[in-house]
Coordinates of C-alpha atoms in Angstrom, one line a residue:
M1 CA 2.3 10.5 9.3
I2 CA 6.0 9.5 8.4
I3 CA 6.6 5.9 7.6
G4 CA 9.8 5.9 9.4
D5 CA 8.3 6.8 13.0
R6 CA 6.2 4.2 12.1
L7 CA 8.0 1.6 11.6
R8 CA 10.8 2.0 14.8
A9 CA 7.0 2.2 16.9
L10 CA 6.0 -0.8 15.5
R11 CA 9.7 -2.7 16.4
E12 CA 9.9 -1.4 19.4
D13 CA 6.4 -2.4 20.3
K14 CA 7.8 -6.0 19.5
K15 CA 10.4 -5.7 21.4
L16 CA 12.9 -5.8 18.3
S17 CA 16.3 -4.0 17.2
Q18 CA 17.6 -3.1 14.2
G19 CA 19.7 -6.2 14.0
D20 CA 16.7 -8.8 14.1
I21 CA 14.9 -6.7 11.7
E22 CA 18.0 -7.2 9.6
K23 CA 18.4 -10.9 9.8
R24 CA 14.7 -11.5 9.5
T25 CA 14.6 -9.1 6.3
G26 CA 18.0 -9.5 5.0
L27 CA 18.0 -5.6 5.1
L28 CA 21.2 -3.7 6.2
R29 CA 21.2 -2.3 9.7
C30 CA 22.2 1.1 8.5
Y31 CA 19.7 0.7 5.7
I32 CA 16.7 0.2 8.2
S33 CA 17.7 3.0 10.1
R34 CA 18.5 5.1 7.8
V35 CA 14.5 4.6 6.8
E36 CA 13.7 5.1 10.4
N37 CA 15.0 8.3 10.4
G38 CA 13.4 9.5 7.1
H39 CA 17.0 9.7 5.2
T40 CA 14.8 7.1 2.5
V41 CA 11.8 6.3 1.1
P42 CA 11.3 2.6 0.9
S43 CA 9.9 0.6 -1.8
V44 CA 6.7 -0.9 -1.8
E45 CA 9.2 -4.5 -2.0
T46 CA 10.7 -3.0 1.0
L47 CA 8.0 -2.5 3.3
E48 CA 6.3 -5.9 2.6
K49 CA 9.4 -7.5 3.9
L50 CA 9.5 -5.5 7.0
A51 CA 6.1 -6.2 7.6
R52 CA 6.7 -9.6 7.0
A53 CA 9.4 -9.2 9.8
L54 CA 7.3 -7.3 12.3
E55 CA 4.7 -9.7 11.6
V56 CA 2.1 -7.6 10.8
P57 CA -0.2 -6.8 7.8
L58 CA 1.1 -4.6 5.5
Y59 CA -1.7 -1.8 6.3
L60 CA -0.7 -1.6 9.5
L61 CA 2.0 0.6 8.3
F62 CA 0.2 3.2 6.8
Y63 CA -3.1 2.8 9.5
D64 CA -2.8 3.6 13.7
G65 CA -6.5 1.9 14.4
E66 CA -7.3 -1.8 15.9
E67 CA -9.2 -2.9 12.5
P68 CA -8.6 -1.8 8.7
P69 CA -10.1 1.0 7.8
K70 CA -14.1 1.1 6.5
L71 CA -14.2 2.0 2.7
S72 CA -17.9 2.9 2.7
H73 CA -16.8 6.4 1.6
L74 CA -15.1 5.4 -1.7
L75 CA -18.0 5.9 -4.5
K76 CA -19.4 3.1 -6.2
R77 CA -17.5 2.1 -9.3
K78 CA -19.1 2.1 -12.8
S79 CA -20.3 -1.4 -14.8
A80 CA -18.1 -2.4 -17.7
A81 CA -21.2 -1.6 -19.5
E82 CA -21.2 2.0 -18.6
V83 CA -17.6 2.8 -18.8
A84 CA -17.3 1.1 -22.7
W85 CA -17.3 3.8 -25.5
G86 CA -20.2 3.6 -28.2
R87 CA -22.6 1.6 -25.5
A88 CA -24.0 4.6 -23.9
G89 CA -24.9 8.2 -23.8
R90 CA -23.8 10.9 -26.6
T91 CA -21.5 7.7 -28.0
R92 CA -24.4 5.2 -28.6
G93 CA -25.0 3.8 -31.3
T94 CA -21.5 5.4 -32.7
F95 CA -20.9 2.0 -34.6
T96 CA -24.3 0.7 -35.9
D97 CA -24.4 4.3 -37.8
L98 CA -21.4 3.2 -39.6
P99 CA -21.7 1.3 -43.1
R100 CA -21.4 -2.5 -43.3
A101 CA -18.6 -3.7 -45.6

């Protein structure tokens, strides 16, 4: 998906002009046009401004469904104890083997 196409579709669905978005965001209309036509890639900060102007959550700029995507496919994160060096696996006990001063 090209972000400019998505922004244009959301703007047109809400019956807003590029001038309306310019007034709501403070971004120049020519910049908005360049983004919508794929000539410029906006920063995350700019995307946040555009999402606020369109009155949509930021994820909707990247996702085409009705609800946020489910995150069940992500791997389970390791706990701090599992990640900490010297606490598990072959590094376990490394510090306890060092002579104390």
